[in-house]
XYZ file of C-alpha atoms in Angstrom:
611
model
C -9.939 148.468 24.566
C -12.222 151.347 24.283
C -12.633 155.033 25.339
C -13.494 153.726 29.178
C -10.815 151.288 29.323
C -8.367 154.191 28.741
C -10.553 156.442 31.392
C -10.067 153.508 33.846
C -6.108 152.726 33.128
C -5.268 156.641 34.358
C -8.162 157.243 36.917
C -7.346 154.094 38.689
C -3.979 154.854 39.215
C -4.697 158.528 40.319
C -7.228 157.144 42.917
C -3.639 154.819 44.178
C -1.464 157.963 44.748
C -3.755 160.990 44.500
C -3.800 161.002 48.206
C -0.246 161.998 48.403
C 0.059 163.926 45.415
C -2.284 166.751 44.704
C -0.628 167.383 41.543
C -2.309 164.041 40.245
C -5.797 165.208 40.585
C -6.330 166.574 37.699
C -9.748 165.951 35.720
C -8.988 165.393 31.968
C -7.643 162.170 30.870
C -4.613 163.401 28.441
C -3.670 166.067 31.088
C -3.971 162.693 33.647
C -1.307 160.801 31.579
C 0.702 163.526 31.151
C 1.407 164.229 34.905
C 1.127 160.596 35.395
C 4.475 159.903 33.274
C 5.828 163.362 34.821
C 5.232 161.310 38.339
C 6.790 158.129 37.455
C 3.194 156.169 37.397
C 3.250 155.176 33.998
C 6.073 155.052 30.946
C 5.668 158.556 29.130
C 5.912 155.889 26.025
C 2.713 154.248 27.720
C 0.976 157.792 28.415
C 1.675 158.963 24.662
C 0.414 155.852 22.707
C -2.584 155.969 25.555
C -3.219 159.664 24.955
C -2.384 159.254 20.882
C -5.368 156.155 20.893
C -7.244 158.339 23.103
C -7.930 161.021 21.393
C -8.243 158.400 17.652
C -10.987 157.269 19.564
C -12.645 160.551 20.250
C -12.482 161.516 16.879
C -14.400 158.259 15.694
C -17.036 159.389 18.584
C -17.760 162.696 17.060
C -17.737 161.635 13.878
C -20.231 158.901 14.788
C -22.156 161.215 16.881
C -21.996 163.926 13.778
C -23.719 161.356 11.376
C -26.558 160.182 13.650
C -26.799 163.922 15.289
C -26.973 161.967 18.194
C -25.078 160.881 21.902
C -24.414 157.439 20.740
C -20.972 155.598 20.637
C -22.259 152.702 18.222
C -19.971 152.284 15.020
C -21.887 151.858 11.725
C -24.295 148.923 11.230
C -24.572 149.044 7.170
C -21.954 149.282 4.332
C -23.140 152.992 3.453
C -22.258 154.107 7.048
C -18.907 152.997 6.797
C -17.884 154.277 3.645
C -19.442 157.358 4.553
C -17.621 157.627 8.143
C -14.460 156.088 6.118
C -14.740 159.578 4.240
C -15.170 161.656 7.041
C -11.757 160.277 8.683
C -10.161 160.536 5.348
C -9.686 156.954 5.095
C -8.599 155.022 2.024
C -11.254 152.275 2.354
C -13.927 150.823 5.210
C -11.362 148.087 5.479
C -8.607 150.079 6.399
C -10.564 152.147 8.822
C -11.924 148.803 10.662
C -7.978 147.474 11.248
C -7.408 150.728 12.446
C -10.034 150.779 14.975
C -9.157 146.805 15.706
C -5.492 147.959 16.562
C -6.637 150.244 18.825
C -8.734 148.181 20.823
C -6.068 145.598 20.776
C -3.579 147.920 21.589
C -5.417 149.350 24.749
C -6.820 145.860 25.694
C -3.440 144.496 25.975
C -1.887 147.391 28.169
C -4.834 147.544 30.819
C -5.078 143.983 31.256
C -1.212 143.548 31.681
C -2.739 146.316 35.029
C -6.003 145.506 36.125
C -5.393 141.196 35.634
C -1.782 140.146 36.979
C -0.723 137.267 35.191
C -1.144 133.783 37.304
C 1.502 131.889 37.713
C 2.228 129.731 35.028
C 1.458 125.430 35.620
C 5.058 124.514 35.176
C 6.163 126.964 37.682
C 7.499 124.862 40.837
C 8.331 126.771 44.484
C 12.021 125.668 45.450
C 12.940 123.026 47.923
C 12.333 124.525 51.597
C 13.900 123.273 55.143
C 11.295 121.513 57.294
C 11.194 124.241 59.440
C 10.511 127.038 56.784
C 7.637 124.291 55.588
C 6.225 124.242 59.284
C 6.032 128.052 59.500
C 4.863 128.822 55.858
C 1.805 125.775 56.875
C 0.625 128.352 59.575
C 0.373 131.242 57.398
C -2.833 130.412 55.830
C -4.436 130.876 59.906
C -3.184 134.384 60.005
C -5.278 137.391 60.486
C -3.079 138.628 56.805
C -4.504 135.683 54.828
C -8.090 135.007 56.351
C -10.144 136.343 53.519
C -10.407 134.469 50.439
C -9.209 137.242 48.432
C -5.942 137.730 50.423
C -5.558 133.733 49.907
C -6.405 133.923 46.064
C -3.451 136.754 46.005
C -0.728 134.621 48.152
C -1.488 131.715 45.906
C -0.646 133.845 42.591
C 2.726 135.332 44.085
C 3.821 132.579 46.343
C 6.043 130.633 43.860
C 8.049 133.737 42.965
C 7.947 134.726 46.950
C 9.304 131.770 47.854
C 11.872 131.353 44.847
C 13.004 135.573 45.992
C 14.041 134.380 49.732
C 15.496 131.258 48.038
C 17.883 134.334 46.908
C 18.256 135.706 50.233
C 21.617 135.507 52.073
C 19.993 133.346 54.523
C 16.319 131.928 53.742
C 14.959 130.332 56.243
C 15.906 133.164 58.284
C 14.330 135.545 56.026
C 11.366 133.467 55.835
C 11.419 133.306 60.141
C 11.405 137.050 59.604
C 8.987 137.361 57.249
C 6.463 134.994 59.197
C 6.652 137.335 62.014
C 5.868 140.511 59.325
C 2.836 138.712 57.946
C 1.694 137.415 61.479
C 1.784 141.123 62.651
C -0.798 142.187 59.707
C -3.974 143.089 60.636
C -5.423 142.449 57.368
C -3.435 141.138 54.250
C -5.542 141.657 51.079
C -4.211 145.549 50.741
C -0.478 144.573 51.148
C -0.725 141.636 49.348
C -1.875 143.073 46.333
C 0.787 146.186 46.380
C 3.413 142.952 46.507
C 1.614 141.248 43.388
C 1.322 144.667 41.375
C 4.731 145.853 42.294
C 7.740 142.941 42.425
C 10.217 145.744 43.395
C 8.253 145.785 46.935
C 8.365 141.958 47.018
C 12.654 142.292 46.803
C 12.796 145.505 49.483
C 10.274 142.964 51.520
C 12.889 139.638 51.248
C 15.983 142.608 51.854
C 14.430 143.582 54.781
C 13.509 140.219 55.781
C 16.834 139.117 55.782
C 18.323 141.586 57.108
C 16.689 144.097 59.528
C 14.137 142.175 61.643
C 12.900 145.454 63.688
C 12.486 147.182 60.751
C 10.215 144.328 59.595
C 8.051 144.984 62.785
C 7.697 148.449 62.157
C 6.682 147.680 58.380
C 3.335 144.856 60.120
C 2.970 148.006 62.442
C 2.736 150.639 59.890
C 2.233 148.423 56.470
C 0.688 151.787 54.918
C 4.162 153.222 54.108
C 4.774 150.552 51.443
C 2.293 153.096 49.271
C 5.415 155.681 49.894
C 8.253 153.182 48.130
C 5.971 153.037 44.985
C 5.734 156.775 44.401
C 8.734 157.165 42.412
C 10.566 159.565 44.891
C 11.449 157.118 47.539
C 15.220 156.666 46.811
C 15.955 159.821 46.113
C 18.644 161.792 48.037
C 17.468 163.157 51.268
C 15.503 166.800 51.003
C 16.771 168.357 54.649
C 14.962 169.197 57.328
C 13.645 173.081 55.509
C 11.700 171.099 52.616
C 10.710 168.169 54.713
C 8.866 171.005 57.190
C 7.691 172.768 54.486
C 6.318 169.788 52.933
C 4.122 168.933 56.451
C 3.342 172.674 57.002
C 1.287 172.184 53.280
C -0.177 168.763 53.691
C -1.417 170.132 57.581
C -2.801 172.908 55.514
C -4.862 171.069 53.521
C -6.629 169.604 56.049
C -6.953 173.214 57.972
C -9.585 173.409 60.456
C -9.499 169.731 61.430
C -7.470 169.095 64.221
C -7.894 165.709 64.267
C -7.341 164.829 60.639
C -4.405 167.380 60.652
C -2.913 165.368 63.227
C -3.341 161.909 61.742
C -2.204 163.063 58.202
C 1.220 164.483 59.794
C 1.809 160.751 61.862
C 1.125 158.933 58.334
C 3.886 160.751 56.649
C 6.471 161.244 59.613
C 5.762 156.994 59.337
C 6.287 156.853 55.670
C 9.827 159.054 56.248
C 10.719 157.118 59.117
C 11.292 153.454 56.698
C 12.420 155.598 53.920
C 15.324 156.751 56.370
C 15.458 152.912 58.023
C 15.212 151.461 54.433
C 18.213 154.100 52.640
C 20.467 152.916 55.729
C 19.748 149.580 55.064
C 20.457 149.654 51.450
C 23.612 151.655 51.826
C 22.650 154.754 50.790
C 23.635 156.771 54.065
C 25.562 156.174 56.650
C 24.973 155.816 60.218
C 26.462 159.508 60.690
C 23.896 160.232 58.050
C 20.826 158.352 59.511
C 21.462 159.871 62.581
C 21.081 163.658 61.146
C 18.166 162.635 58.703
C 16.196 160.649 61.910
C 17.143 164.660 63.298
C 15.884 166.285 60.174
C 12.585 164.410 60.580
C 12.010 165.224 64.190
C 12.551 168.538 64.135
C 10.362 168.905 61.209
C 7.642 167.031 62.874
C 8.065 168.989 66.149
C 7.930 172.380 64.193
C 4.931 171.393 62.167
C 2.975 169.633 65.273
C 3.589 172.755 67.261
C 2.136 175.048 64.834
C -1.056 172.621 64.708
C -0.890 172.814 68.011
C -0.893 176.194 68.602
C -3.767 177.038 66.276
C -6.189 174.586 67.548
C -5.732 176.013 70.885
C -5.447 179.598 70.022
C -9.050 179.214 68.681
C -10.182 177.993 72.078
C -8.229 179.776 74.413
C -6.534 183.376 72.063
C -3.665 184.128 71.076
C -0.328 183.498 73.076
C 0.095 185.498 75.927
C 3.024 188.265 75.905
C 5.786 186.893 73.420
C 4.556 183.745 72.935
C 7.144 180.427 73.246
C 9.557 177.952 72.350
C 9.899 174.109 71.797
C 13.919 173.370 73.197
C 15.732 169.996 72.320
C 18.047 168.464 74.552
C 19.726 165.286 74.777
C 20.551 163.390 71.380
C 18.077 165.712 69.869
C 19.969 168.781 70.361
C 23.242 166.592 69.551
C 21.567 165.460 66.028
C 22.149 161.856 67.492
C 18.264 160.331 67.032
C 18.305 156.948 65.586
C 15.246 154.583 64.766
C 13.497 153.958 68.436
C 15.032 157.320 69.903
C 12.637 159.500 72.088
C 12.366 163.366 72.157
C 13.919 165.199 75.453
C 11.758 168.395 75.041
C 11.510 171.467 76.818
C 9.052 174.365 76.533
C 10.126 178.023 77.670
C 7.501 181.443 77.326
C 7.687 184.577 77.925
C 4.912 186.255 79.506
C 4.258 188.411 82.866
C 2.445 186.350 85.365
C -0.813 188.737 85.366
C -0.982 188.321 81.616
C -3.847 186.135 80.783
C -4.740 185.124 76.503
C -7.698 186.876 75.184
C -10.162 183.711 73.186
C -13.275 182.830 73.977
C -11.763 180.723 76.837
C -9.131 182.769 78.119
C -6.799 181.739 80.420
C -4.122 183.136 82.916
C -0.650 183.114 81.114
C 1.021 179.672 83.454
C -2.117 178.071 83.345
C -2.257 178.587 78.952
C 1.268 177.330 78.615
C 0.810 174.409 81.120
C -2.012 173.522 78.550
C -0.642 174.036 75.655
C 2.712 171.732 76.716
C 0.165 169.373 77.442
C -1.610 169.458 74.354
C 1.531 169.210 72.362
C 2.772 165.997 74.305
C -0.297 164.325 73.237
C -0.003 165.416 69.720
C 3.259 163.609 69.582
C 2.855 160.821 72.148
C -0.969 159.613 72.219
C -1.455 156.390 70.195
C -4.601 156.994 67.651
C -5.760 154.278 64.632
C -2.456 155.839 62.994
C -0.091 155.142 66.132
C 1.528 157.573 67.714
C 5.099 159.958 66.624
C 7.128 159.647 69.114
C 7.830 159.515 72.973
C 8.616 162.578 74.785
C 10.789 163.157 77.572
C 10.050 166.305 79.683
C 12.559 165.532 82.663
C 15.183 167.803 81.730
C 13.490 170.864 82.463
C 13.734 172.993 85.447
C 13.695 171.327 88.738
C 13.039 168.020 86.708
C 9.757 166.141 87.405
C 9.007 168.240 90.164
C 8.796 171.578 88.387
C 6.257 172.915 85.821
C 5.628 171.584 82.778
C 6.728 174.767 81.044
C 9.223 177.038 81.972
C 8.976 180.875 82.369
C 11.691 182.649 80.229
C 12.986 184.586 83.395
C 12.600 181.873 85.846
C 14.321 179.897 83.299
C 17.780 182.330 83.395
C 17.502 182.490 87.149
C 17.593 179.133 87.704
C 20.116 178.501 85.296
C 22.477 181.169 86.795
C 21.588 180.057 90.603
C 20.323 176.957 90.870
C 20.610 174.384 88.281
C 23.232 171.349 89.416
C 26.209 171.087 87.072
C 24.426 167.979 84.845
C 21.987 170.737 83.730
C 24.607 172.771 83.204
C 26.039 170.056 80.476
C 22.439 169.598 79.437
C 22.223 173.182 78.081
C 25.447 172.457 75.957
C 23.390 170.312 73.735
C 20.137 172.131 73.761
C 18.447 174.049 70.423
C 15.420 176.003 69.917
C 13.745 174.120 67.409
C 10.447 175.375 67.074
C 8.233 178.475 68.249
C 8.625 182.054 68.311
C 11.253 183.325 65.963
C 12.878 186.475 68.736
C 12.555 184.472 71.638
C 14.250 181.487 70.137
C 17.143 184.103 69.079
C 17.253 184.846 72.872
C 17.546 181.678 74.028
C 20.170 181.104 71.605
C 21.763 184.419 73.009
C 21.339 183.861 76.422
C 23.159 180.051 75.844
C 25.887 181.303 74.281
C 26.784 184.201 77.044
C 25.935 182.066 79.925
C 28.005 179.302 78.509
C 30.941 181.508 77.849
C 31.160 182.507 81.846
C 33.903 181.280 83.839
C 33.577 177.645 85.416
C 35.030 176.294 88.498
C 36.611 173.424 87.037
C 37.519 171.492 89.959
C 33.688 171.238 91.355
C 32.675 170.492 87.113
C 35.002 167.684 87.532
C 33.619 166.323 91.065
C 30.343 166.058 90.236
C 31.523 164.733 86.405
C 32.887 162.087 88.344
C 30.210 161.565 90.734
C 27.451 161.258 87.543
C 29.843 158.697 86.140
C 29.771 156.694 88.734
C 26.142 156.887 89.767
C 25.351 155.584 85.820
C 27.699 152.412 86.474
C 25.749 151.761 89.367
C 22.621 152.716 88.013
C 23.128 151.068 84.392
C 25.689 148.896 84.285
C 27.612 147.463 80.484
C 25.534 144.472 79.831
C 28.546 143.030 77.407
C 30.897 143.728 74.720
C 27.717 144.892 72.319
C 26.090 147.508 75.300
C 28.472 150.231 73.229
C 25.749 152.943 75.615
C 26.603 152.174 78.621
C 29.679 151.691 80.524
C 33.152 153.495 81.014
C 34.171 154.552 77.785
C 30.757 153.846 75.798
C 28.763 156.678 74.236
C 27.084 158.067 77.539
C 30.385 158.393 79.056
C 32.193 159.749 75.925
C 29.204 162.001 75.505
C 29.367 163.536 78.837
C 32.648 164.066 78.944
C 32.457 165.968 75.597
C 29.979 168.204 77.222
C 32.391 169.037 80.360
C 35.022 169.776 77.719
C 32.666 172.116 75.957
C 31.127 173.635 79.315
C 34.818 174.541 80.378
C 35.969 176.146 76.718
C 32.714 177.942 76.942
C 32.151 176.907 73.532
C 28.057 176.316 71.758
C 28.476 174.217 69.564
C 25.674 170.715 70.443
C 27.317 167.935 68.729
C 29.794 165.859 70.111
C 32.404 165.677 67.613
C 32.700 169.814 68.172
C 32.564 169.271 71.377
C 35.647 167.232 71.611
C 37.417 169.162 69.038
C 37.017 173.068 70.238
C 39.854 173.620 72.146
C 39.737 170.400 74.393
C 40.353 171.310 77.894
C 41.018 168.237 79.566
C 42.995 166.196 77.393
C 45.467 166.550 74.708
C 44.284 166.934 70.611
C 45.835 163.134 70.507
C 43.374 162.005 73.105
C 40.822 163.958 72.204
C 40.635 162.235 68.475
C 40.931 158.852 70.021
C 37.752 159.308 71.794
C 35.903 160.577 68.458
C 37.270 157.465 66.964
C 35.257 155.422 69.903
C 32.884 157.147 69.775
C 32.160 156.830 66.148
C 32.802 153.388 65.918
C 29.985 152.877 68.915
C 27.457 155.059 67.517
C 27.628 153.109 64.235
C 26.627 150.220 65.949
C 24.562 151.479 67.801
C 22.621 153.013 64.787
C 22.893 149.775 63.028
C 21.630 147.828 65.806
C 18.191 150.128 66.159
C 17.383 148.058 62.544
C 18.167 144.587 64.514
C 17.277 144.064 67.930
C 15.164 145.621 70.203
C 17.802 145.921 73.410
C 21.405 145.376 72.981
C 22.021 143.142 70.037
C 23.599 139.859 69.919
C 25.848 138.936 66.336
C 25.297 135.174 66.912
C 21.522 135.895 67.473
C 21.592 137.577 63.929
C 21.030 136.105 60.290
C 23.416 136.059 58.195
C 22.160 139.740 56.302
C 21.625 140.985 59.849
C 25.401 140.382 60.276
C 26.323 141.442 57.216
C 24.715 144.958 57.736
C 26.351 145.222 61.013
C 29.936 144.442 59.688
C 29.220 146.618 56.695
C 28.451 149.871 58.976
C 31.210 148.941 60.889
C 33.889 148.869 59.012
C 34.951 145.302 60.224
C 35.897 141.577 58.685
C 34.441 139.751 61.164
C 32.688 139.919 64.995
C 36.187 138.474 66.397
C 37.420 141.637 64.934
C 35.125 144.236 66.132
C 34.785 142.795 69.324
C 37.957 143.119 69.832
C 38.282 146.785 68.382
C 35.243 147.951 70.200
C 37.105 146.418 73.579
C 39.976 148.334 72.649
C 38.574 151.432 72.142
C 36.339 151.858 75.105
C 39.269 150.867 77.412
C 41.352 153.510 75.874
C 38.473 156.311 76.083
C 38.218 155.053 80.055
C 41.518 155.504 80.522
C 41.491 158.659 79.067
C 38.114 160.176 80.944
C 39.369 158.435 84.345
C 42.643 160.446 84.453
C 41.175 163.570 82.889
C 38.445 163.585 85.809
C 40.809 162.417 88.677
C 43.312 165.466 87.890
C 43.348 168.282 90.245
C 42.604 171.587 88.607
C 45.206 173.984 88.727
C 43.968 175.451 91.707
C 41.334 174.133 93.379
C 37.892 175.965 93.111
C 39.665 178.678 90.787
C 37.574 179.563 87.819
């Protein structure tokens, strides 16, 4: 209960979250408590009686120090030194002066040890009754990689009973527990997880929530168990920051690690991770939406994108100089263009610069202008995509650019309006109704932006957009057929379909806006404002499930495969009773949104190949 005990209490938990937040390293120990409480760490009630018995205790060091003119920390050993250090303190009596000391101690003691020495679980604590087959799986867990030391085992034992009695609570247990074995199976190593669970129960109820209810979600968290350190920081459930703070937040945490590529890159895929749950875990809770997921799962990739690039960038403009000519531009396309990511959703990306093909960089390396931006694509594909010991951001999907697989891996700016004007089928055509500039340089993405709009705005022949609408429609059924009522993707009338014909509609109003639900609702061209809401209502009630389904199932999810939270969640994001009824509902919908696209695409235009 001394000075060091109090040291220890605040330095210990600065070492826990000082790695995320500089604003914890701080040196002195009051000015440690202080931000501390500020942070959420400790109770500012804790981190004033800690800093108030703190600085009691300095005061008996000096004094001590002042009578012996020396660096020692021993009290008094006679009857004269206490009276006389009773005096100095101003004191009533030695006696009083000894309780006050022994209150301190006691005091302290009793708060660290309540930290540093978890209770153990009492004798007449009993573990509730279990199914035989939660028994047979919880027998195995002691084999697991999780549990092999015999520290992670001393742990388990401690905060099994209360484990077991929290899925006891679940809405299903033994499925929770089913889930739960596959979470601890897929641990490399347990004693680090294990003891965030003992220290912090409100990890041990997100753990049996998520359990119970989001299975994939529970893969990702064995995968990527280091973004449990996130939900104890005291910001985790707050309301979501936007994509500005959450890139200005990665642009200063790549900054502190400037000059290391490597470590640069590995500290931005630990906290697009630790973002990732947070946005898995708030939809899972309740807290947003699946309209909302889907923009915050947007937020976050854009950020990432915009803060990898500039890593990028710099690491290779020290090899190879600066940019060449204007420099370039990260596009998005496909759902990330549409602000339609959702947990396991890859990145259609596209990179376009400006430069004259006899331009070459200037570094100690320097390279002609195609061959720098080849590179540099290159380089920021494996930034995003290579798996490292802290996995990998995300998969990117290049096939969208010019000429497809076929042509370069980055696009020239001019090339890039030529072949949009002359040669570019009508599916890239629809393509460039979703795309955004979402990182690189700021007047060529303002071009782009310019350029998408005019060229968007030109006249279309609307019989040959509805041809080849037709023949992409049918070369996806044939291609990627409905696998069942739950497939809400695929099919005539799922979100593909819906999505494409949105597109067409915003191709022939010339209008640039990227999401669908503007799409459909600018001045629809080929069907009336009635249809036109009826296939935003599809559409909405498919992408919920689809968004809720990225938490449950790795393909297309099955209800009577789910537990009963799993179901729950799905029903809950649905806005439906029961399966019977959303089966039904989704049925209904899709065939009406068929019905709808089919007659839309088989009319004639007005006049045939008139703009």
């Amino acid at each position: 209960g001394g000075i060091r005990e109090i040291e220890f209490f605040a330095q210990t938990r600065q070492l826990i979250a000082g790695g995320r937040d500089p604003d914890l390293r701080v040196r002195g120990t009051c000015d440690a408590f202080r931000v501390l409480a500020d942070k959420g760490w400790v109770g500012h009630e804790t981190a004033a009686r800690m800093v108030a018995d703190y600085t009691s205790l300095r005061t008996f060091e000096h004094r001590v120090q002042m009578v012996q003119d020396a660096q020692t920390h021993a009290l008094p050993s006679s009857p004269e030194g206490w009276d006389r250090l009773a005096a100095m303190m101003a004191a009533p009596d030695p006696h009083a002066l000894r309780e006050e000391l022994a209150g301190i101690f006691s005091r302290v003691h009793e708060r660290a040890e309540a930290f540093f020495t978890p209770a153990l679980p009492q004798a007449e604590e009993e573990e509730p009754e279990l199914s035989a087959a939660s028994e047979a799986l919880i027998a195995r867990w002691r084999s697991y990689p999780a549990l092999r030391s015999e520290r992670a085992q001393t742990i388990f034992a401690r905060m099994r009973p209360d484990l077991l009695r929290r899925f006891e609570r679940a809405t299903d247990p033994e499925d929770a527990i089913r889930q739960f074995d596959s979470f601890l199976n897929g641990l490399p190593a347990g004693v680090q997880v294990l003891s965030l669970f003992d220290a912090n129960p409100q990890l041990v109820d997100l753990m049996v929530d998520i359990s119970s209810t989001a299975p994939v979600l529970a893969r990702y968290l064995a995968r990527n168990s280091g973004v449990l350190d996130a939900v104890i920081g005291g910001s985790f459930f707050e309301p979501w920051p936007g994509r500005e703070k959450l890139e200005q937040e990665l642009r200063a945490l790549i900054d502190r690690h400037s000059g290391d590529y490597e470590r640069e890159l590995d500290a931005a895929r630990r906290w697009m991770k630790e973002w990732h749950f947070r946005i898995g875990v708030h939809h899972l809770r309740g807290l947003a939406n699946g309209r909302e997921t889907a923009r915050h799962y947007t937020d976050l990739a854009e950020a990432t994108v915009s803060g990898i690039w500039s890593a990028v960038v710099a690491s290779f403009c020290s090899r190879h100089g600066a940019m060449p000519g204007r420099g370039a531009l990260v596009k998005g396309m496909g759902s990330l263009g549409a602000a339609r990511l959702s947990a396991t959703s890859d990145l259609d990306l596209i990179v376009i610069f400006d430069a004259d093909t006899d331009d070459q960089s200037d570094g100690p390396r320097p390279l002609p202008a195609k061959t720098y931006y080849a590179r540099l694509t290159k380089a920021l594909v494996t930034a995003l995509s290579a798996q490292t010991a802290e996995g990998a951001l995300y998969e990117v999907d290049m096939r969208l650019r010019p000429s497809g697989k076929q042509g370069p891996v980055a696009a020239g700016w001019s090339s890039f309006q030529t072949y949009q004007r002359e040669q570019a089928w009508t599916w890239e055509h629809l393509a460039l109704t979703r795309a955004r500039a979402i990182a690189g340089t700021t007047d060529l993405r303002q071009d782009f932006e310019t350029f998408r709009k005019g060229f968007l705005a030109e006249p279309r022949d609307r019989a040959r957009i509805l041809s080849d609408l037709g023949d992409m429609r049918k070369r996806l059924a044939e291609n990627k057929p409905k696998r069942g009522v739950w497939d809400v993707a695929r099919g005539s009338g799922g979100l593909q379909d819906i999505e494409l014909f949105a597109q067409a509609e915003a191709l022939l109003a010339g209008a640039a806006v990227t999401d669908v639900t503007g799409q459909l609702t600018v001045t629809p061209q080929l069907v009336s404002a009635a249809d036109s809401d009826l296939l935003l209502d599809a559409h909405q009630l498919e992408a919920a499930v689809k968004q809720a389904s990225r938490l449950l199932a790795e393909g297309v999810v099955d209800p009577e495969q789910l537990g009963r939270g799993a179901q729950a969640f799905l029903l809950r994001e649905a806005d439906a009773p029961d399966f019977e009824t959303l089966s039904a509902r989704l049925q209904e919908l899709s065939a009406a949104a068929s019905a709808i696209i089919d007659a839309a695409v088989a009319a004639k235009a007005p006049e045939a190949g008139a703009a």
